Structure formats: structure tokens, C-alpha cells
C-alpha atoms as a printed R data frame, in Angstrom:
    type eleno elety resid chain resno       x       y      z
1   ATOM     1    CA   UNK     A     1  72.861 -25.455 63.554
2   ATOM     2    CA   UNK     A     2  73.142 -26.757 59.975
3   ATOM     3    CA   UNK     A     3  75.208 -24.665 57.669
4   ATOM     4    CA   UNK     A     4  73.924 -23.197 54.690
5   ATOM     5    CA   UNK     A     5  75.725 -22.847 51.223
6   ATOM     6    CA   UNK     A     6  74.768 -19.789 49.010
7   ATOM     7    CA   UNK     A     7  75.998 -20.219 45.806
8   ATOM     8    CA   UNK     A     8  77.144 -17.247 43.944
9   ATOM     9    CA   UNK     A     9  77.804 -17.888 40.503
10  ATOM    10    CA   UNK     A    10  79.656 -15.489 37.765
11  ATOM    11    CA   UNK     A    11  78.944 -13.648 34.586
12  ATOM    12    CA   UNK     A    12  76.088 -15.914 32.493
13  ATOM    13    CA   UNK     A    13  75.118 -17.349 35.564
14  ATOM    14    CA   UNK     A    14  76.346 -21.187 35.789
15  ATOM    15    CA   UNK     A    15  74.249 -22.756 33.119
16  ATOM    16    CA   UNK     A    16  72.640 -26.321 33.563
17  ATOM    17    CA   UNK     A    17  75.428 -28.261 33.127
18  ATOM    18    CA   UNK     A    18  77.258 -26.141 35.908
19  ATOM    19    CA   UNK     A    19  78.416 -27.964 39.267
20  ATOM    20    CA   UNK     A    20  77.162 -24.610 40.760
21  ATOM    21    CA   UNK     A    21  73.689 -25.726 39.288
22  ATOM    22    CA   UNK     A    22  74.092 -29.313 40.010
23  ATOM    23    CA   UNK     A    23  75.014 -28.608 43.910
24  ATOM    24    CA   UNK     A    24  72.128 -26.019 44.139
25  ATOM    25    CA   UNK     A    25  69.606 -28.392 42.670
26  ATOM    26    CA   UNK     A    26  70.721 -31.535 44.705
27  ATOM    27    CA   UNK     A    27  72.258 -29.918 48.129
28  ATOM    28    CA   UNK     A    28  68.643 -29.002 50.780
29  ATOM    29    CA   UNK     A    29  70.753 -26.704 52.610
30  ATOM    30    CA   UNK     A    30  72.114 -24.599 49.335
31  ATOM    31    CA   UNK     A    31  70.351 -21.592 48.089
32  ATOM    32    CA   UNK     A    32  71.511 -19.580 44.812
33  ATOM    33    CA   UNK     A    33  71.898 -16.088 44.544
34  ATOM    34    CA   UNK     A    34  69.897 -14.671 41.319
35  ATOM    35    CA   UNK     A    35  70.848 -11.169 39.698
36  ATOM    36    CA   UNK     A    36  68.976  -9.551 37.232
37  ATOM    37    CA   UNK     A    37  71.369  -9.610 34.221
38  ATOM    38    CA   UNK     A    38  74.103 -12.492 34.356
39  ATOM    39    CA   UNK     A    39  75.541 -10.978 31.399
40  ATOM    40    CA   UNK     A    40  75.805  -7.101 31.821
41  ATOM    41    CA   UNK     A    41  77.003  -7.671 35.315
42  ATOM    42    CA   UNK     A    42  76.811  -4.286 37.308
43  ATOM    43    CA   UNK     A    43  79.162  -4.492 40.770
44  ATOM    44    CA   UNK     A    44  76.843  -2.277 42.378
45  ATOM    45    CA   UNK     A    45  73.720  -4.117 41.771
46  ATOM    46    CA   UNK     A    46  75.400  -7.384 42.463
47  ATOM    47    CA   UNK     A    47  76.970  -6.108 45.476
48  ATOM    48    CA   UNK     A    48  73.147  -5.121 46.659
49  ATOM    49    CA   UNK     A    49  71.717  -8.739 46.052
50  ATOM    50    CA   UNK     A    50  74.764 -10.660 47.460
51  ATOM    51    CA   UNK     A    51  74.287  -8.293 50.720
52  ATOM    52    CA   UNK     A    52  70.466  -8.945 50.973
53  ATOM    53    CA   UNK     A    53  70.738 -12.949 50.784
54  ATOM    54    CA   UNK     A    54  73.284 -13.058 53.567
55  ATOM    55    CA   UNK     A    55  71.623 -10.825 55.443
56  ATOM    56    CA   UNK     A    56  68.346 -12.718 55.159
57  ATOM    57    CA   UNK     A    57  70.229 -15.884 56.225
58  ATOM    58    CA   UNK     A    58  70.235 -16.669 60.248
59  ATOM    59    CA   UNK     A    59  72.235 -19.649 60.274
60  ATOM    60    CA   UNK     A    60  76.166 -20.267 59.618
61  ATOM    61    CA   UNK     A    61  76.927 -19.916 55.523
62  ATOM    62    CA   UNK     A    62  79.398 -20.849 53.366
63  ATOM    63    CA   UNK     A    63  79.758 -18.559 50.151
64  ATOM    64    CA   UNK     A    64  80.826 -20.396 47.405
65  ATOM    65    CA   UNK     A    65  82.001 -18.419 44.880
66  ATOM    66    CA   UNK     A    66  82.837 -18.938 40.606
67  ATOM    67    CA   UNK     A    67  84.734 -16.513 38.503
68  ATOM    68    CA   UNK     A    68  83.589 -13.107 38.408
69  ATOM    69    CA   UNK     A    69  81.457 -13.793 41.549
70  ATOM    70    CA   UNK     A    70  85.066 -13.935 43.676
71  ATOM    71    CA   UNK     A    71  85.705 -10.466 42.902
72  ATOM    72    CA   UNK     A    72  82.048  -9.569 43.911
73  ATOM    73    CA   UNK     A    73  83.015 -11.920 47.619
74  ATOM    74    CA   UNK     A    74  85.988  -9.996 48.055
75  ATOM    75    CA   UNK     A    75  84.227  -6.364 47.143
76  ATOM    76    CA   UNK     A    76  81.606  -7.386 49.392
77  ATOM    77    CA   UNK     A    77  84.104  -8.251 52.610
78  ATOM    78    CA   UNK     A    78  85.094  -4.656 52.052
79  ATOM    79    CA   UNK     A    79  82.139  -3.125 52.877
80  ATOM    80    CA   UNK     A    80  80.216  -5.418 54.725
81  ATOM    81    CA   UNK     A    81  80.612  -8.244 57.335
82  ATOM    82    CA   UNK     A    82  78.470 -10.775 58.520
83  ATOM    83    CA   UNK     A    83  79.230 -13.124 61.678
84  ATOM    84    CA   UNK     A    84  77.145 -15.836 60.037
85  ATOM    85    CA   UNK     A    85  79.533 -16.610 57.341
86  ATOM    86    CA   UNK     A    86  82.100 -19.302 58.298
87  ATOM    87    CA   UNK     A    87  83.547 -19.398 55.132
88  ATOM    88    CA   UNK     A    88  84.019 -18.985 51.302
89  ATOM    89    CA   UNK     A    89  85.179 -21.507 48.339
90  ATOM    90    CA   UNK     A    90  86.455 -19.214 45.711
91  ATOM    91    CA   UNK     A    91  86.530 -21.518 42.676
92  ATOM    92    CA   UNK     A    92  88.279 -20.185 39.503
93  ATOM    93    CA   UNK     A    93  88.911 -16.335 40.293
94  ATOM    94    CA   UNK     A    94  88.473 -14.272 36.758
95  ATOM    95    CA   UNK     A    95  90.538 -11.748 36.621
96  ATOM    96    CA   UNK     A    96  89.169  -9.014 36.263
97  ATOM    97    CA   UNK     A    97  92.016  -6.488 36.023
98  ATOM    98    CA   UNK     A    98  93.425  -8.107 33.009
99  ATOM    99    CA   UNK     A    99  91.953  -7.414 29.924
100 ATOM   100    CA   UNK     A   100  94.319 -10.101 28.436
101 ATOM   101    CA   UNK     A   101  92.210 -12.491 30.843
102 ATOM   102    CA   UNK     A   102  88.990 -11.251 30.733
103 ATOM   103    CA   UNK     A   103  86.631  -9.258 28.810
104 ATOM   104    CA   UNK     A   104  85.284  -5.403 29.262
105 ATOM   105    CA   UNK     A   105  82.227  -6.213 30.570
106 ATOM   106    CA   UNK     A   106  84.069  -7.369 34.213
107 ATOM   107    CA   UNK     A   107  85.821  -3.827 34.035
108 ATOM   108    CA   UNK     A   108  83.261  -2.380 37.447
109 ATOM   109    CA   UNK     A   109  84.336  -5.435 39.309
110 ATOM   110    CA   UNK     A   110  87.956  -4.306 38.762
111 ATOM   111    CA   UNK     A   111  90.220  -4.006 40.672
112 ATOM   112    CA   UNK     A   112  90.189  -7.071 43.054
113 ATOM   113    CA   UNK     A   113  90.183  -5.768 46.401
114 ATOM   114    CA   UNK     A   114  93.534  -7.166 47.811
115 ATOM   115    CA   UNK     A   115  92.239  -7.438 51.691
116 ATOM   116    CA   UNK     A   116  92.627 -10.419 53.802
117 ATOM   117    CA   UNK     A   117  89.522 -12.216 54.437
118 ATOM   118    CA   UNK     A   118  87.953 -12.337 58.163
119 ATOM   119    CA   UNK     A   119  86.763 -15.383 57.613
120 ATOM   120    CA   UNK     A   120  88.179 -19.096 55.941
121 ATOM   121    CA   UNK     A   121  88.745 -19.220 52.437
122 ATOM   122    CA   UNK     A   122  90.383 -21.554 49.789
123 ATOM   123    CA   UNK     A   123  90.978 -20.418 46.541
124 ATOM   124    CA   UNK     A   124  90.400 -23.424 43.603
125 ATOM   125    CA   UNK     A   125  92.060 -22.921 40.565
126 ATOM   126    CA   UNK     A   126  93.121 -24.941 37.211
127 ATOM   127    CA   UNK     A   127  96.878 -24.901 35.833
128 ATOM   128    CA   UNK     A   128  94.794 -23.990 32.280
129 ATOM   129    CA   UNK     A   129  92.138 -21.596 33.058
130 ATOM   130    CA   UNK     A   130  91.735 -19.085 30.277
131 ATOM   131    CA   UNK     A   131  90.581 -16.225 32.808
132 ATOM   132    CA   UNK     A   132  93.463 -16.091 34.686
133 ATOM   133    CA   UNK     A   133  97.199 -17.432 35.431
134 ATOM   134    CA   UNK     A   134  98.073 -19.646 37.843
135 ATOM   135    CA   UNK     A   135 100.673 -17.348 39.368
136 ATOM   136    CA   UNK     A   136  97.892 -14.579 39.741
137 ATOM   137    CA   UNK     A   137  95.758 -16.733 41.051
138 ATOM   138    CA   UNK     A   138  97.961 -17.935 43.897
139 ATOM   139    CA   UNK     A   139  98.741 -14.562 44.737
140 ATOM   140    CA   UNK     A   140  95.134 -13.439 45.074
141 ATOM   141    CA   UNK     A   141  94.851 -16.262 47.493
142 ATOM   142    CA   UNK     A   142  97.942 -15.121 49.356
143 ATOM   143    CA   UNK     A   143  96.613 -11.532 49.730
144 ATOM   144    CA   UNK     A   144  93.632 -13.009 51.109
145 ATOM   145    CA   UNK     A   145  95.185 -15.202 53.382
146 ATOM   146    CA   UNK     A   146  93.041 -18.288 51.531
147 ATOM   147    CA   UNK     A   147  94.599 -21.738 51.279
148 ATOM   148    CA   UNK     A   148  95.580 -21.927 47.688
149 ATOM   149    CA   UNK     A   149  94.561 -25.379 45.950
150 ATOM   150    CA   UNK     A   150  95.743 -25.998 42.058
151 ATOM   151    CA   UNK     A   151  93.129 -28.968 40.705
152 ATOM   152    CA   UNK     A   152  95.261 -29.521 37.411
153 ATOM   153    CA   UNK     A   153  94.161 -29.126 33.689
154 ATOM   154    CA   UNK     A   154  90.211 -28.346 34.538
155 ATOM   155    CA   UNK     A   155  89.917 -24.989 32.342
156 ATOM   156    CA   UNK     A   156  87.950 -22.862 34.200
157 ATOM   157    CA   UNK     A   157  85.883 -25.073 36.507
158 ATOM   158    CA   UNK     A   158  82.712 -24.603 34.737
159 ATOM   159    CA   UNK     A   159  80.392 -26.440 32.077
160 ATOM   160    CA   UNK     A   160  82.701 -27.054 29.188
161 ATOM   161    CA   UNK     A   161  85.147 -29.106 32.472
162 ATOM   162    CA   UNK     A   162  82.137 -31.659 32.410
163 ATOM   163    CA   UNK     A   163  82.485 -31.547 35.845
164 ATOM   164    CA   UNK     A   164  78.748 -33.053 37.049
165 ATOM   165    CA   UNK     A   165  78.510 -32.969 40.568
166 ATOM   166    CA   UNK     A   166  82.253 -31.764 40.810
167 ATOM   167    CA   UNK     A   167  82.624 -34.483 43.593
168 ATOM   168    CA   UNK     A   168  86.260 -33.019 44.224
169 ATOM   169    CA   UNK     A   169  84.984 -29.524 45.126
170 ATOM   170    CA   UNK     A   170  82.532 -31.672 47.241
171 ATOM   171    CA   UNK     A   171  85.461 -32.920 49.329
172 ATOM   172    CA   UNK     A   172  87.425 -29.225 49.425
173 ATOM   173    CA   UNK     A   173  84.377 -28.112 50.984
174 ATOM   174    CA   UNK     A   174  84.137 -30.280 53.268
175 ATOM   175    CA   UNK     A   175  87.377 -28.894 54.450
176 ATOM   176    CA   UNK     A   176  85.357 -25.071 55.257
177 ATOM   177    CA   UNK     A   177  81.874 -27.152 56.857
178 ATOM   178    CA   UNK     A   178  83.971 -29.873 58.296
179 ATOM   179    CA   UNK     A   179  80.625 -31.883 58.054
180 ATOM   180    CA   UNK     A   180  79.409 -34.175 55.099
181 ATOM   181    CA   UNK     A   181  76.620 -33.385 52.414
């Protein structure tokens, strides 16, 4: 059975010039979750539309996951669980506890559940993302039990990295699917 990606994106929703945008326009087999307000994000509300897409879903999904939408992944896996999902690329973790890092409006989503995952995970992060350190970041992976991967100066893996069809997150995927898009 062909494996699904849902794309999750974060707070302001992955404009056009978004990999997240670019892979849900160009990938058959990807669907994107849409909330109601990408920038007033409200955990609870997000929690309920992340829940209902998976649950729709009756095939094998990969969540792929950008900034604020990792903590909603990992508040999710809390409460819910889903034998459908074989995995989840968390790309560029904001974090959320940190108001050094990130801005009030995440506050809900704090704090980051600390659980290990019961399913595959890698964590993608840049050595220069303004939304978190790199040091937080890896341990947020650890505490998951994700493999941690460090993709150099990229900011935070979104529009203003000019990233296109982020053909490196492409082949990280890969590693969750083990099947080619």
C-alpha cells in the first residue's frame, strides 16, 4: 500500500515559496493539513484538525512536520496514536518554551512534551536557525528517541532558505518511506 505524506506546516502556514508547499503541490500521495488561523495558532484546535486528517487516512502516513507544527506532532503522540503512521520528519523544531526563541503567540503549544515517539522520527535542524539552538534541538530529538540530522547554515528551513523543492529533505525522507517519490 502506497504511503501517504500529510504535511503539517507551522505558524503562517508555509507560504508559496515553502518546500512544504512545493512537496504538497507536486507529491500525488501528499495531502496538507489546513487550520483555521495560521497565525493565532490555538493547540487545542490544531490538535483537533491534526487528529481528524490522520484519522480519515487508511493507508500508512508519514507526518512531516515544520516548526511550531513539531510541538503540535509531539502533543498529539501524547494523546493519541494511530497504527497507520510509520513515521514523522520533524524539520526545524521552534521552540516553543523559549521566549528568547520564539514569540508569545506559541506559548499554548508550550511545553514540548518530552515523550519518546512510538513510531520513526528524524529531527532536521540548521546550525543557524533563529527559533531554536542547535543544542536544544538535539536534545529534543534525543528525548524522542529521533535520529538527529544538523543540515548546516539553512536558517530555519523555510521560505527565506530558498529551498525549492528542498531535494535534501527529499532524500532524508526517503530514509522514513524507504521508497522513492
Amino acid at each position: 500500500m502506497e504511503t501517504k505524506i500529510l504535511i503539517i506546516p507551522g505558524l503562517g502556514g508555509s507560504g508559496e515559496n515553502h518546500w512544504q508547499t512545493y512537496w504538497s503541490k507536486n507529491f500525488n500521495k501528499a495531502m496538507r493539513i489546513e487550520q483555521e488561523n495560521w497565525d493565532e495558532p490555538e493547540l487545542k484546535k490544531w490538535l483537533k484538525k491534526l487528529n481528524e486528517a490522520i484519522e480519515k487516512l487508511q493507508e500508512p502516513v508519514i507526518l512531516v512536520a515544520h516548526s511550531l507544527a513539531v510541538s503540535l506532532v509531539l502533543h498529539w503522540a501524547v494523546k493519541y496514536n494511530n497504527h497507520n503512521i510509520k513515521g514523522a520528519l520533524l524539520v526545524a523544531p521552534a521552540d516553543v518554551d523559549s521566549a528568547e526563541y520564539t514569540p508569545d503567540v506559541v506559548r499554548g503549544f508550550a511545553p514540548i512534551p518530552l515523550s519518546k515517539l512510538t513510531f520513526p522520527s528524524i529531527v532536521v535542524t540548521s546550525i543557524n536557525d533563529p527559533y531554536i539552538s542547535l543544542n536544544r534541538a538535539k536534545y529534543f530529538a534525543e528525548q524522542w528517541g529521533s535520529e538527529f540530522i544538523n543540515i548546516g547554515e539553512k536558517g530555519h528551513i523555510n521560505s527565506d532558505s530558498n529551498l525549492g523543492m528542498w531535494e535534501e529533505g527529499q532524500m532524508i525522507l526517503q530514509k522514513l518511506n524507504g521508497s522513492n517519490e
